JSON list of C-alpha atoms and ligand atoms in Angstrom, two decimals:
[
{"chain": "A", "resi": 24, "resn": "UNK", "atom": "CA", "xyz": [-111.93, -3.33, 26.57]},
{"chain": "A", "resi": 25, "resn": "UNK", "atom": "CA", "xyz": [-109.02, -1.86, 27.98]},
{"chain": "A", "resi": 26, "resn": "UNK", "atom": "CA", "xyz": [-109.40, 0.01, 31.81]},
{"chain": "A", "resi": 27, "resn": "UNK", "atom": "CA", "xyz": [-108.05, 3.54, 31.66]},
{"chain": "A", "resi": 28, "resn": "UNK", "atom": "CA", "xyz": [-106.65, 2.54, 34.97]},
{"chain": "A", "resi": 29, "resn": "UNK", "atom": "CA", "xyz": [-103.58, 0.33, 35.59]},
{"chain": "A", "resi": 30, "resn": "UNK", "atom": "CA", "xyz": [-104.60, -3.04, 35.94]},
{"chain": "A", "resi": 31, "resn": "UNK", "atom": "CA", "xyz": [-103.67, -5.18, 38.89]},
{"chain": "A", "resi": 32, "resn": "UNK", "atom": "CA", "xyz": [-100.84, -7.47, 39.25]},
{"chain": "A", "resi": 33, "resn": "UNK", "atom": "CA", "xyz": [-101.57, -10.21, 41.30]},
{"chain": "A", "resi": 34, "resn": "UNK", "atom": "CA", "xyz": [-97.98, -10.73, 42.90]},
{"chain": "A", "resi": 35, "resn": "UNK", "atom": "CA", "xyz": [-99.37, -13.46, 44.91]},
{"chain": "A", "resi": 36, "resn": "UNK", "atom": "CA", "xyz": [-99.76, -16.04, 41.58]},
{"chain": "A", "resi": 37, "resn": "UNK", "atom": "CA", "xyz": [-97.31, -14.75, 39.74]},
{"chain": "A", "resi": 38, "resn": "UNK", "atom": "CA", "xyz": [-94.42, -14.99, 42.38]},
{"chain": "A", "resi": 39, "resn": "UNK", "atom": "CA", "xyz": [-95.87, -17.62, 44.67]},
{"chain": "A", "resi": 40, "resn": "UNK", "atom": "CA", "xyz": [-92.47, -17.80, 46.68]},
{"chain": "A", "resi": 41, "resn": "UNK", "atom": "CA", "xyz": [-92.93, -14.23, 47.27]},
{"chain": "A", "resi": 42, "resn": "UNK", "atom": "CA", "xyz": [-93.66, -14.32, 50.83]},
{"chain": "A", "resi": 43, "resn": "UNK", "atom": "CA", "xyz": [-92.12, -17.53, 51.83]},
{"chain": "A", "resi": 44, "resn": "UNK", "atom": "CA", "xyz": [-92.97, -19.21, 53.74]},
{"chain": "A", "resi": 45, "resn": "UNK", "atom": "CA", "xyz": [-95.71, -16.89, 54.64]},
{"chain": "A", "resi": 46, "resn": "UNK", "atom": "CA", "xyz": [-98.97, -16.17, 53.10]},
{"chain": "A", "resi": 47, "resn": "UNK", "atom": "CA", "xyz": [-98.99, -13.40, 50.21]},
{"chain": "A", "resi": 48, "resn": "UNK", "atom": "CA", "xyz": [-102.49, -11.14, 50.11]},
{"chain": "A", "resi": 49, "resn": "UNK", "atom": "CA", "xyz": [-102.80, -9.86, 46.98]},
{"chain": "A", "resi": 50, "resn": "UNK", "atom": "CA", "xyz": [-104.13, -5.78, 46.75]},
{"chain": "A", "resi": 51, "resn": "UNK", "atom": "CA", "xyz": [-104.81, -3.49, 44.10]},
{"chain": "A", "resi": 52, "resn": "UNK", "atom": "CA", "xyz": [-101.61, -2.72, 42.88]},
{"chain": "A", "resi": 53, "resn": "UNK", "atom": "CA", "xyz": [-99.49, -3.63, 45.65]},
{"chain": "A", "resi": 54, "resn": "UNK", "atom": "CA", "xyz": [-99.32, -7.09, 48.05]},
{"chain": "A", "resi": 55, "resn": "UNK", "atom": "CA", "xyz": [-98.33, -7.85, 51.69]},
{"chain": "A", "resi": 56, "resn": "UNK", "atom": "CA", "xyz": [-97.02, -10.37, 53.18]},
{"chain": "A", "resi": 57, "resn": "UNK", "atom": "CA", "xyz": [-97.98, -12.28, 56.37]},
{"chain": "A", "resi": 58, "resn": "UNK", "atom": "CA", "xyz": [-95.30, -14.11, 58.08]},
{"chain": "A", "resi": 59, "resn": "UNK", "atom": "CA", "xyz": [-95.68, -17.15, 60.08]},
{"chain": "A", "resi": 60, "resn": "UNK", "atom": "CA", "xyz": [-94.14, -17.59, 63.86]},
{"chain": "A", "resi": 61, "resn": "UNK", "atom": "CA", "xyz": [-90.39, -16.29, 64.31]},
{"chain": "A", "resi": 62, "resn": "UNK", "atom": "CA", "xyz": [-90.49, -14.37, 60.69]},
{"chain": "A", "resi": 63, "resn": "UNK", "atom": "CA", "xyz": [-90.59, -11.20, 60.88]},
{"chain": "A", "resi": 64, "resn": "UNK", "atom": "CA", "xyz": [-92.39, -8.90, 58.47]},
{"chain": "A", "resi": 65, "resn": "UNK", "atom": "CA", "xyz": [-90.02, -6.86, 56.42]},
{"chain": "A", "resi": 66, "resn": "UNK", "atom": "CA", "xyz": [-89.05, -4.68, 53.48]},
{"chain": "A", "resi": 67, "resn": "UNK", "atom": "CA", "xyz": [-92.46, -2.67, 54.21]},
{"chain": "A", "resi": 68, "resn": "UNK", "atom": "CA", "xyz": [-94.75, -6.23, 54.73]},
{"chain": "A", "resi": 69, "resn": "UNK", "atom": "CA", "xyz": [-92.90, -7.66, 51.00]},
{"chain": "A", "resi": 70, "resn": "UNK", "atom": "CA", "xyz": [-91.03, -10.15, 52.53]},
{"chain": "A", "resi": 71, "resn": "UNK", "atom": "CA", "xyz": [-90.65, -12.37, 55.78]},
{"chain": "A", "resi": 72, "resn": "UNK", "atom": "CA", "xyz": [-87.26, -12.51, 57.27]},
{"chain": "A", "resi": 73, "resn": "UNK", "atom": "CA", "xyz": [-86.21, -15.22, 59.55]},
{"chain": "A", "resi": 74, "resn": "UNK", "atom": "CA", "xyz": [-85.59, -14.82, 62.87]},
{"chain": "A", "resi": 75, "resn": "UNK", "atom": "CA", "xyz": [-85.11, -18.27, 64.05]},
{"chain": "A", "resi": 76, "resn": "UNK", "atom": "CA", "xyz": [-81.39, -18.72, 65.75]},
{"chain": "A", "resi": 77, "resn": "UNK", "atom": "CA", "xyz": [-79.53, -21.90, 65.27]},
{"chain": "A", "resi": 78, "resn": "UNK", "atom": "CA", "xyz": [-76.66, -23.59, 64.38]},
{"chain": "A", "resi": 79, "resn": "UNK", "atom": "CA", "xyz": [-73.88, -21.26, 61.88]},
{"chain": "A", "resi": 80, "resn": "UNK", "atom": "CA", "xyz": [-71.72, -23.45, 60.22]},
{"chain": "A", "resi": 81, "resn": "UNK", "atom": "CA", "xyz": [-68.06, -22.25, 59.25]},
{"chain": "A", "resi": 82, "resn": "UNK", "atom": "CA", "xyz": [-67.94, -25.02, 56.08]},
{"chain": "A", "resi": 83, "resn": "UNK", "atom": "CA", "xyz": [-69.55, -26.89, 53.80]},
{"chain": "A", "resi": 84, "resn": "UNK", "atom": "CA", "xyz": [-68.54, -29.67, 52.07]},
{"chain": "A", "resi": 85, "resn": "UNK", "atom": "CA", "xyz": [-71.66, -32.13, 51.07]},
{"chain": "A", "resi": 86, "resn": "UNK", "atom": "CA", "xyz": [-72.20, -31.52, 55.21]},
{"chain": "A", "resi": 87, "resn": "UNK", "atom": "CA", "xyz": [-72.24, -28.57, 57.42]},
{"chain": "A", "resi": 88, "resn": "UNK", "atom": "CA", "xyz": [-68.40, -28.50, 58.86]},
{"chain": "A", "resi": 89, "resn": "UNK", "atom": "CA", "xyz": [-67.02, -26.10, 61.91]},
{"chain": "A", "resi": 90, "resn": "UNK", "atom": "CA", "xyz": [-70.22, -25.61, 64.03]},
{"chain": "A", "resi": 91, "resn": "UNK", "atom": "CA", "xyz": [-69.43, -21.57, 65.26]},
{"chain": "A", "resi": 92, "resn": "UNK", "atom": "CA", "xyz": [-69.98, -21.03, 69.17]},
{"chain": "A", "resi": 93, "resn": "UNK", "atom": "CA", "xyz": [-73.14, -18.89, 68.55]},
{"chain": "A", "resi": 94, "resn": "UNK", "atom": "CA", "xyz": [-76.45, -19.44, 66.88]},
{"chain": "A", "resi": 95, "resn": "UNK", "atom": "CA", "xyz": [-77.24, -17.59, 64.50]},
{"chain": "A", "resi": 96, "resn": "UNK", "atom": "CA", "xyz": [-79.93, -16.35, 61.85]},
{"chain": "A", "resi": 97, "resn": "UNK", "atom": "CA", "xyz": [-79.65, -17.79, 58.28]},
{"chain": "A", "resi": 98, "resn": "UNK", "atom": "CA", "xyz": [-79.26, -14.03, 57.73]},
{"chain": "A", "resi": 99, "resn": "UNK", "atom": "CA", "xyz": [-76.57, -13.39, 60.10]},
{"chain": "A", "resi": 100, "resn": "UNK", "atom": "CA", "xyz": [-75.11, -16.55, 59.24]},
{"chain": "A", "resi": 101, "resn": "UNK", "atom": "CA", "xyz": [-74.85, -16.47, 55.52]},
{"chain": "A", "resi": 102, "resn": "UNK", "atom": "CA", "xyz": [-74.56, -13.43, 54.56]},
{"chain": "A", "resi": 103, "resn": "UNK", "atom": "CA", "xyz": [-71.71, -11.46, 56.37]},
{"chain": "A", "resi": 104, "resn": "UNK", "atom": "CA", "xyz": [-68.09, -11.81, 55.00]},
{"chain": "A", "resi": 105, "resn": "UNK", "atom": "CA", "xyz": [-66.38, -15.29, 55.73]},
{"chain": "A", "resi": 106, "resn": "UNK", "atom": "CA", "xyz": [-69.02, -16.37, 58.53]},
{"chain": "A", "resi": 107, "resn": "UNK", "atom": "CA", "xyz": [-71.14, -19.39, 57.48]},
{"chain": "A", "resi": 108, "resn": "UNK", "atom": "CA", "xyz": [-71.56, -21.49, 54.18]},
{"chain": "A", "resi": 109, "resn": "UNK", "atom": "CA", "xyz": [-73.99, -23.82, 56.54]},
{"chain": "A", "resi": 110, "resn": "UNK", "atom": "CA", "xyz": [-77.11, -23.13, 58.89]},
{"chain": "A", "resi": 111, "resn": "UNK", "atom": "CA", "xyz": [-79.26, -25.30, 60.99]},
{"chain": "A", "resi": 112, "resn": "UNK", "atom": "CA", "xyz": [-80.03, -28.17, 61.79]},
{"chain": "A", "resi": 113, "resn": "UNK", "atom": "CA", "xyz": [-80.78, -30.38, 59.63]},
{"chain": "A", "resi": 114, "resn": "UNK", "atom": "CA", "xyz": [-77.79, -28.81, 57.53]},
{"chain": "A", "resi": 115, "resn": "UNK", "atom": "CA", "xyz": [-78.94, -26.30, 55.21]},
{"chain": "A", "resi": 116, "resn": "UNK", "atom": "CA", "xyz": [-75.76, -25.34, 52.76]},
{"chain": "A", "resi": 117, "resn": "UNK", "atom": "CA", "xyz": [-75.83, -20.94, 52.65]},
{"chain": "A", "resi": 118, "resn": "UNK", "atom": "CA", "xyz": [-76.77, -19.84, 49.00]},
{"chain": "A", "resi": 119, "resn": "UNK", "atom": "CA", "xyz": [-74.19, -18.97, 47.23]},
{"chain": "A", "resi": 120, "resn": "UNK", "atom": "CA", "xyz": [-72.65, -15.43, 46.30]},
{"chain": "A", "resi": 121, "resn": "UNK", "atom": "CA", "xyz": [-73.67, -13.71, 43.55]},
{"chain": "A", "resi": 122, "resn": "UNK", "atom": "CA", "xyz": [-76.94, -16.25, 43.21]},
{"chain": "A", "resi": 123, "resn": "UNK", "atom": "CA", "xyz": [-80.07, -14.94, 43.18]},
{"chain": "A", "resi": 124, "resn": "UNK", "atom": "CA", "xyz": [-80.95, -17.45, 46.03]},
{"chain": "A", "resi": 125, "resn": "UNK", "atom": "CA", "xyz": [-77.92, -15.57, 47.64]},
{"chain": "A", "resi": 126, "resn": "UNK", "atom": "CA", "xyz": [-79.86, -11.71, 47.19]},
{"chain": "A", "resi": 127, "resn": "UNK", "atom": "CA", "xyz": [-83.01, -13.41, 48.37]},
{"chain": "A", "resi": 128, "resn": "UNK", "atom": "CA", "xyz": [-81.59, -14.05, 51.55]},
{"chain": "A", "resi": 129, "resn": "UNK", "atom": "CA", "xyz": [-79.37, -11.17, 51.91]},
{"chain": "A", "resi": 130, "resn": "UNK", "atom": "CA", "xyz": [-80.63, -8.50, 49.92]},
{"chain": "A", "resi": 131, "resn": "UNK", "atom": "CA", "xyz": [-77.47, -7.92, 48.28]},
{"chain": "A", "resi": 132, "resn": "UNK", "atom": "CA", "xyz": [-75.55, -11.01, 46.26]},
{"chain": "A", "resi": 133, "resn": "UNK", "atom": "CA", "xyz": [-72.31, -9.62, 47.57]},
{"chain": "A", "resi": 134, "resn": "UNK", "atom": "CA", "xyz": [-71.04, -11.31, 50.92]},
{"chain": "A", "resi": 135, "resn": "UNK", "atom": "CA", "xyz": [-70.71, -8.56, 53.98]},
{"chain": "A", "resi": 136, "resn": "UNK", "atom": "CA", "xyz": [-73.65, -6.68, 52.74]},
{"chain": "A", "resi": 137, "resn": "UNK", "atom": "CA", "xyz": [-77.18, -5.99, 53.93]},
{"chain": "A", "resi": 138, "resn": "UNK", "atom": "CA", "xyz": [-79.90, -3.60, 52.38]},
{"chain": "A", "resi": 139, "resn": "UNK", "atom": "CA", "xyz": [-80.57, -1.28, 54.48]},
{"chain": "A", "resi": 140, "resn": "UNK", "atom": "CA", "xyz": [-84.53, -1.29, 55.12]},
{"chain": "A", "resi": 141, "resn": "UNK", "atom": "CA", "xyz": [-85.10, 2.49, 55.42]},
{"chain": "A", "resi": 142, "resn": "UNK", "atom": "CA", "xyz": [-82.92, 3.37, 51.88]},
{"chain": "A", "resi": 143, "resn": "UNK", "atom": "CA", "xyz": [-83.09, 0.37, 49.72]},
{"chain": "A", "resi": 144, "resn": "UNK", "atom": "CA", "xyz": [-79.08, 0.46, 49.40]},
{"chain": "A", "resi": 145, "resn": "UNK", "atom": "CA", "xyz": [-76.60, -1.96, 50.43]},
{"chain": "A", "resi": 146, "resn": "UNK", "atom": "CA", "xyz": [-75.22, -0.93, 53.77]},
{"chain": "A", "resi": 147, "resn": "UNK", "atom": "CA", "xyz": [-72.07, -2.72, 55.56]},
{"chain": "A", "resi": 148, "resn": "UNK", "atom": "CA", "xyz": [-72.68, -5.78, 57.61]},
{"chain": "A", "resi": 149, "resn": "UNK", "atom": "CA", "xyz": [-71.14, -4.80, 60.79]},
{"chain": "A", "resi": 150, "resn": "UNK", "atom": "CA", "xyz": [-69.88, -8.27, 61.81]},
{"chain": "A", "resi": 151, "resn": "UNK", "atom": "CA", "xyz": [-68.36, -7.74, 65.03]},
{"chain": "A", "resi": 152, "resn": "UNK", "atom": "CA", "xyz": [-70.87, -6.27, 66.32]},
{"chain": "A", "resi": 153, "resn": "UNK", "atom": "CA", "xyz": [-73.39, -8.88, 64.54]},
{"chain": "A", "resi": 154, "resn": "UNK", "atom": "CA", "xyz": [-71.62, -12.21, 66.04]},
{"chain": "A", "resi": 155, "resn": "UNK", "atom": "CA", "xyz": [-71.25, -11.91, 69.23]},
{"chain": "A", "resi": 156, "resn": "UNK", "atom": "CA", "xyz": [-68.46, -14.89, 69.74]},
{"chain": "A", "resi": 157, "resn": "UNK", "atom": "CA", "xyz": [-66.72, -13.35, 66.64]},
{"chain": "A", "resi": 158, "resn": "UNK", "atom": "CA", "xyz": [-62.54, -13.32, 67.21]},
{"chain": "A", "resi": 159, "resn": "UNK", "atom": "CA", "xyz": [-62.97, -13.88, 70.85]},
{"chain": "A", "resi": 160, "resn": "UNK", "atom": "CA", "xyz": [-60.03, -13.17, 72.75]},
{"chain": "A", "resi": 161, "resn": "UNK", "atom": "CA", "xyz": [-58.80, -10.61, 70.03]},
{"chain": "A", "resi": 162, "resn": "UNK", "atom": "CA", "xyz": [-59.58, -7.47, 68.43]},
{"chain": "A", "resi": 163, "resn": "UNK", "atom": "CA", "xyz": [-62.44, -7.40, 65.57]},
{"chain": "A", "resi": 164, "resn": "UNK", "atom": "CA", "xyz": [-62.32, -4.84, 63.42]},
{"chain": "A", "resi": 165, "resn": "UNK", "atom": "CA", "xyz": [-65.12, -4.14, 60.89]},
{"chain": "A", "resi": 166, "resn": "UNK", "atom": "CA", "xyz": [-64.32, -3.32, 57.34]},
{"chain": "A", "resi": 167, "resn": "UNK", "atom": "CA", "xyz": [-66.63, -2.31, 54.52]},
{"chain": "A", "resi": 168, "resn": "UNK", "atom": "CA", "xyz": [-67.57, -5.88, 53.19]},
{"chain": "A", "resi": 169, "resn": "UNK", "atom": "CA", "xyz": [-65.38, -7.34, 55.46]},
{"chain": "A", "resi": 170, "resn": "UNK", "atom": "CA", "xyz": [-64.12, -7.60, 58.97]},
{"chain": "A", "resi": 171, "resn": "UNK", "atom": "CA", "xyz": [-60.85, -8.47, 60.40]},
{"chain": "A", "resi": 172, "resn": "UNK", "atom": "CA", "xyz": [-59.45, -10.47, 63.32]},
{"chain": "A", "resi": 173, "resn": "UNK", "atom": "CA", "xyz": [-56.04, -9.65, 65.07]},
{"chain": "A", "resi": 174, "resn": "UNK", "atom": "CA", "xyz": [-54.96, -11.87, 67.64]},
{"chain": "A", "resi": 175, "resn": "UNK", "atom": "CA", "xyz": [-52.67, -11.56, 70.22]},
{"chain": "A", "resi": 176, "resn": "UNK", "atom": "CA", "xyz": [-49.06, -12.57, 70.50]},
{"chain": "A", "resi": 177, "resn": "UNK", "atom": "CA", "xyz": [-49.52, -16.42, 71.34]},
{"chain": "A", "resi": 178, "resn": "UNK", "atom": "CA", "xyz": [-53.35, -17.01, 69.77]},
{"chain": "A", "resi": 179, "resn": "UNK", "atom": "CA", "xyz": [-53.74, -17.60, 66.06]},
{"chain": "A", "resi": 180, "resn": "UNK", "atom": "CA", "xyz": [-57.16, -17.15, 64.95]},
{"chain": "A", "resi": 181, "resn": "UNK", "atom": "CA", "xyz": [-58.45, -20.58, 63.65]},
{"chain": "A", "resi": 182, "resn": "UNK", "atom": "CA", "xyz": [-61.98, -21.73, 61.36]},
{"chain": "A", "resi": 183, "resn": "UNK", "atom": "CA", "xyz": [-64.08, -20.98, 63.77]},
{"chain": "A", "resi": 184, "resn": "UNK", "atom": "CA", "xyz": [-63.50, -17.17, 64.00]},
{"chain": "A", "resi": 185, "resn": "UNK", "atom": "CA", "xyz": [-61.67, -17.73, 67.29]},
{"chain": "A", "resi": 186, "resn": "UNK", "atom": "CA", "xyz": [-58.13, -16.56, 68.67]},
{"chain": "A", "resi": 187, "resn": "UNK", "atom": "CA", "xyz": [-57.19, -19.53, 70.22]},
{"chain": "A", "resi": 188, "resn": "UNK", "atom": "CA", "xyz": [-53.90, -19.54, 72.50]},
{"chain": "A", "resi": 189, "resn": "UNK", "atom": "CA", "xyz": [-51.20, -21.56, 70.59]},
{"chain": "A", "resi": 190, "resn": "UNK", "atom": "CA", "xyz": [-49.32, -24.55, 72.79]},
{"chain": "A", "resi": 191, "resn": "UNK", "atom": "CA", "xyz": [-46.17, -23.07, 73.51]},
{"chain": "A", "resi": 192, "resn": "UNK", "atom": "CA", "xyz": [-44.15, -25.06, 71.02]},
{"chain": "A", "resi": 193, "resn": "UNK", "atom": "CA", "xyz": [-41.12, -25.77, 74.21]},
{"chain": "A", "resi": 194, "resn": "UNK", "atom": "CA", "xyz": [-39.95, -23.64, 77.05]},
{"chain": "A", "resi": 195, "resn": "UNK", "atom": "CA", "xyz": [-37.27, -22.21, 76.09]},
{"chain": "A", "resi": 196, "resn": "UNK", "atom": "CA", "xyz": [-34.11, -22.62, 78.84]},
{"chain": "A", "resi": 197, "resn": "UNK", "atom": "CA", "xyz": [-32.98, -19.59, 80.26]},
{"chain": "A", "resi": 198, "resn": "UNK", "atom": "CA", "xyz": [-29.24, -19.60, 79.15]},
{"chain": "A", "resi": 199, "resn": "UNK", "atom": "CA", "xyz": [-28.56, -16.79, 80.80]},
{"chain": "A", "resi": 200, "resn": "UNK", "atom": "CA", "xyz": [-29.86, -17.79, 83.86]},
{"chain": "A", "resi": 201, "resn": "UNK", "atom": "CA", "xyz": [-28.37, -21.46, 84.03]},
{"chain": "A", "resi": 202, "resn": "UNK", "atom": "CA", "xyz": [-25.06, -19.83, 83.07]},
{"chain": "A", "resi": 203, "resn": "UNK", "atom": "CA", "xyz": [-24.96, -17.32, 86.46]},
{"chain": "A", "resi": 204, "resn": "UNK", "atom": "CA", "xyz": [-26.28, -20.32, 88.01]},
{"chain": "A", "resi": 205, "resn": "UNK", "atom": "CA", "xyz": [-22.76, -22.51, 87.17]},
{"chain": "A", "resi": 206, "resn": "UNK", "atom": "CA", "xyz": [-21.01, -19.38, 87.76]},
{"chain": "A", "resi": 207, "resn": "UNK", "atom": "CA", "xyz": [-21.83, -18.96, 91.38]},
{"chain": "A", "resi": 208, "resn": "UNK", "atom": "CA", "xyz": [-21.34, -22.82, 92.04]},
{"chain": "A", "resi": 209, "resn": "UNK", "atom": "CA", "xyz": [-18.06, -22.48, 90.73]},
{"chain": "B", "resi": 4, "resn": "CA", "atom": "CA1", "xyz": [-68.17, -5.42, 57.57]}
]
């Protein structure tokens, strides 16, 4: 017979990655989520987030490349706008954009954005402020989905998100100089 009342989902068995890697409670009509050591409950108790900080990883090619100065979430590492593609150690390759491994993690599967926990939209990821190391010795400047770097005169801002001062390619002889030099020998 069929209840007059909406039956139960059990979110538990039919998503069992739901609260990875915590432990899902099923409840009439709803579930929560209880997170293990360093995740923190989120998204109202429907997800755990990670919290653990380790290593952020510029590139990935088969292995994490360009270890970043900072540790990092996964979060933090993955999903802002041209930070990681690699986190942790053992090397753990980001998800990709647009995945839905990617919106898992993120919340959005657009790089640079995070959903924001109070309105359930995707909210800038303010990246300068997030990464602390981020364009050190320059200016950041946070963009909507993005950030940018400007380094000074002399630095050039390399893969790991760094200005770093340039060699000076040769010192340049003062012509000038030499030339009022010969002048007052003369
Ligand atoms: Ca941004």
């Amino acid at each position: 017979m069929l209840s007059f009342y909406t039956s139960d989902i059990d979110e538990c068995l039919n998503l069992p990655t739901i609260c990875s890697p915590g432990v899902c409670y099923n409840t009439i009509g709803n579930y929560t989520c209880v997170c293990p050591v360093d995740y923190m409950q989120v998204n109202g108790g429907k997800t755990c987030m990670d919290m653990r900080s380790s290593f952020c990883y510029k590139d990935f090619n088969g292995t994490c490349e360009n270890e970043l100065a900072v540790n990092l979430t996964k979060k933090q590492c993955c999903c802002g706008y041209g930070i990681g593609k690699g986190w942790n150690k053992p090397c753990e390759p980001c998800p990709a954009p647009g995945t839905d491994a990617f919106g898992e993690l993120c919340g959005s599967k657009v790089p640079g954005f995070e959903i924001d926990i109070k309105t359930g939209r995707p909210v800038d990821i303010d990246e300068c402020n997030a990464i602390p190391t981020i364009c050190t010795n320059g200016l950041c400047i946070n963009q909507i989905g993005s950030f940018r770097c400007e380094c000074p005169i002399g630095f050039s801002y390399n893969n790991l998100l760094i200005c770093e001062g340039e060699f000076l390619h040769e010192i340049q002889t003062p012509f000038s100089c030499l030339f009022i030099f010969f002048l007052a020998l003369s």
